[in-house]
Amino acid sequence: MKHSCQHLCDRFQVAMGVLAKPWNGLIIATLEEGALRFGEIGERLDAISDRMLSSRLKELEALGLVVRRVLPGPPVRVEYELTGAGRGFGEVAQAISRWGELLAESAARGGGAKGGARAARRGPAAKRARPRPAPARKDA
């Protein structure tokens, strides 16, 4: 099911549709280094399975973001490279990195979702009223 937000530009939603799929942004960012063979991409993204990588590369190729090139052998080799549209992600990746820095700094200051925002809603008294764990007993 496709989601649509009327207040957001269609082009923004298309781009987010690509980035919302797991691994797509990481694959595109990895290919920013230049043409890579399947195994080289897999080595750089060591947690991705071969099946998932293959699937995502096919999708990105169908979207016109990646080109698959067969190099004559022996052995025959296949490499993947970003198209002009795919290379357009470089600026987006830099912007996401800058935003990631801000998120990391905010979390380090306690402003992350796990601490700062909830604590601020509860107020300082609620923070002090939390039960503390009992000290470990020394029964020897």
Short mmCIF file of C-alpha atoms in Angstrom, two decimals:
data_model
loop_
_atom_site.label_atom_id
_atom_site.label_comp_id
_atom_site.label_asym_id
_atom_site.label_seq_id
_atom_site.Cartn_x
_atom_site.Cartn_y
_atom_site.Cartn_z
CA MET A 1 0.00 0.00 0.00
CA LYS A 2 1.40 3.37 -0.98
CA HIS A 3 1.26 6.20 1.50
CA SER A 4 0.66 9.74 0.35
CA CYS A 5 0.89 12.99 2.24
CA GLN A 6 -0.90 15.79 0.45
CA HIS A 7 1.19 18.49 2.15
CA LEU A 8 4.47 17.03 0.81
CA CYS A 9 5.79 17.33 -2.72
CA ASP A 10 5.38 14.20 -4.90
CA ARG A 11 9.11 14.24 -5.75
CA PHE A 12 9.98 14.28 -2.04
CA GLN A 13 7.71 11.29 -1.51
CA VAL A 14 9.31 9.39 -4.42
CA ALA A 15 12.78 9.98 -2.96
CA MET A 16 11.65 8.93 0.52
CA GLY A 17 10.08 5.81 -0.99
CA VAL A 18 13.52 4.77 -2.23
CA LEU A 19 15.30 5.63 1.02
CA ALA A 20 12.62 4.04 3.21
CA LYS A 21 13.53 0.58 1.98
CA PRO A 22 16.17 -1.07 4.15
CA TRP A 23 19.70 -0.96 2.73
CA ASN A 24 18.95 1.31 -0.25
CA GLY A 25 20.59 4.42 1.19
CA LEU A 26 23.59 2.43 2.40
CA ILE A 27 24.04 0.73 -0.97
CA ILE A 28 23.85 4.02 -2.85
CA ALA A 29 26.26 5.68 -0.41
CA THR A 30 28.67 2.74 -0.79
CA LEU A 31 28.60 3.06 -4.57
CA GLU A 32 29.60 6.72 -4.22
CA GLU A 33 33.16 5.31 -4.02
CA GLY A 34 32.86 4.24 -7.66
CA ALA A 35 32.08 1.02 -9.52
CA LEU A 36 32.16 -2.07 -7.30
CA ARG A 37 31.63 -5.77 -7.81
CA PHE A 38 28.85 -7.56 -5.97
CA GLY A 39 31.25 -9.12 -3.46
CA GLU A 40 32.92 -5.77 -2.76
CA ILE A 41 29.58 -4.19 -1.95
CA GLY A 42 28.75 -7.13 0.31
CA GLU A 43 32.08 -6.79 2.12
CA ARG A 44 31.45 -3.11 2.84
CA LEU A 45 27.91 -3.85 4.04
CA ASP A 46 28.77 -7.00 5.95
CA ALA A 47 25.38 -7.43 7.63
CA ILE A 48 23.39 -7.63 4.38
CA SER A 49 22.60 -11.06 2.94
CA ASP A 50 23.49 -11.85 -0.66
CA ARG A 51 19.81 -12.37 -1.43
CA MET A 52 18.84 -8.95 -0.05
CA LEU A 53 21.75 -7.23 -1.80
CA SER A 54 20.81 -8.83 -5.10
CA SER A 55 17.18 -7.80 -4.69
CA ARG A 56 18.03 -4.21 -3.78
CA LEU A 57 20.52 -3.84 -6.64
CA LYS A 58 17.87 -5.03 -9.11
CA GLU A 59 15.38 -2.52 -7.69
CA LEU A 60 17.88 0.33 -7.83
CA GLU A 61 18.76 -0.64 -11.40
CA ALA A 62 15.06 -0.63 -12.37
CA LEU A 63 14.74 2.85 -10.84
CA GLY A 64 17.63 4.09 -12.96
CA LEU A 65 19.91 4.76 -10.00
CA VAL A 66 22.39 1.94 -10.61
CA VAL A 67 23.79 0.44 -13.78
CA ARG A 68 24.90 -3.19 -13.93
CA ARG A 69 27.88 -3.77 -16.19
CA VAL A 70 29.11 -7.20 -17.30
CA LEU A 71 32.87 -7.21 -17.89
CA PRO A 72 34.27 -9.82 -20.29
CA GLY A 73 36.45 -12.50 -18.78
CA PRO A 74 37.54 -15.03 -18.08
CA PRO A 75 36.30 -14.86 -15.49
CA VAL A 76 33.25 -12.82 -16.40
CA ARG A 77 32.77 -10.12 -13.79
CA VAL A 78 29.81 -7.93 -12.96
CA GLU A 79 30.13 -4.49 -11.43
CA TYR A 80 27.62 -1.92 -10.31
CA GLU A 81 27.93 1.82 -10.63
CA LEU A 82 25.72 4.81 -9.90
CA THR A 83 24.04 6.61 -12.76
CA GLY A 84 23.84 10.40 -12.83
CA ALA A 85 20.57 10.20 -10.89
CA GLY A 86 22.19 7.87 -8.35
CA ARG A 87 25.16 10.20 -7.89
CA GLY A 88 22.68 12.93 -6.97
CA PHE A 89 22.37 11.16 -3.62
CA GLY A 90 25.82 12.41 -2.57
CA GLU A 91 24.51 15.79 -1.41
CA VAL A 92 21.58 14.11 0.33
CA ALA A 93 23.96 11.73 2.14
CA GLN A 94 26.04 14.68 3.36
CA ALA A 95 22.91 16.43 4.64
CA ILE A 96 21.79 13.24 6.41
CA SER A 97 25.26 12.92 7.99
CA ARG A 98 25.06 16.47 9.30
CA TRP A 99 21.60 15.75 10.71
CA GLY A 100 22.94 12.53 12.25
CA GLU A 101 25.61 14.55 14.04
CA LEU A 102 22.92 16.80 15.51
CA LEU A 103 20.90 13.77 16.60
CA ALA A 104 23.94 12.18 18.24
CA GLU A 105 24.79 15.43 20.06
CA SER A 106 21.21 15.80 21.22
CA ALA A 107 21.13 12.23 22.52
CA ALA A 108 24.46 12.72 24.30
CA ARG A 109 23.06 15.78 26.09
CA GLY A 110 20.05 13.74 27.21
CA GLY A 111 17.74 15.21 24.62
CA GLY A 112 17.19 11.89 22.91
CA ALA A 113 13.84 10.13 22.79
CA LYS A 114 14.82 7.81 25.64
CA GLY A 115 15.62 10.49 28.16
CA GLY A 116 15.25 14.18 27.64
CA ALA A 117 11.85 14.55 26.01
CA ARG A 118 10.03 12.17 28.36
CA ALA A 119 11.77 13.55 31.42
CA ALA A 120 10.88 17.08 30.39
CA ARG A 121 7.19 16.14 30.13
CA ARG A 122 7.24 14.52 33.58
CA GLY A 123 9.09 17.39 35.19
CA PRO A 124 12.03 17.41 37.60
CA ALA A 125 10.07 16.00 40.56
CA ALA A 126 9.19 12.83 38.65
CA LYS A 127 12.82 12.35 37.77
CA ARG A 128 13.85 12.49 41.44
CA ALA A 129 11.03 10.15 42.52
CA ARG A 130 12.33 7.19 40.53
CA PRO A 131 13.11 4.18 42.67
CA ARG A 132 16.78 3.39 42.92
CA PRO A 133 18.11 -0.14 42.88
CA ALA A 134 19.12 -1.51 46.26
CA PRO A 135 22.88 -1.69 46.83
CA ALA A 136 24.41 -5.12 46.47
CA ARG A 137 24.69 -6.98 49.77
CA LYS A 138 27.96 -8.42 50.89
CA ASP A 139 27.04 -11.75 52.47
CA ALA A 140 30.25 -13.66 52.68
#
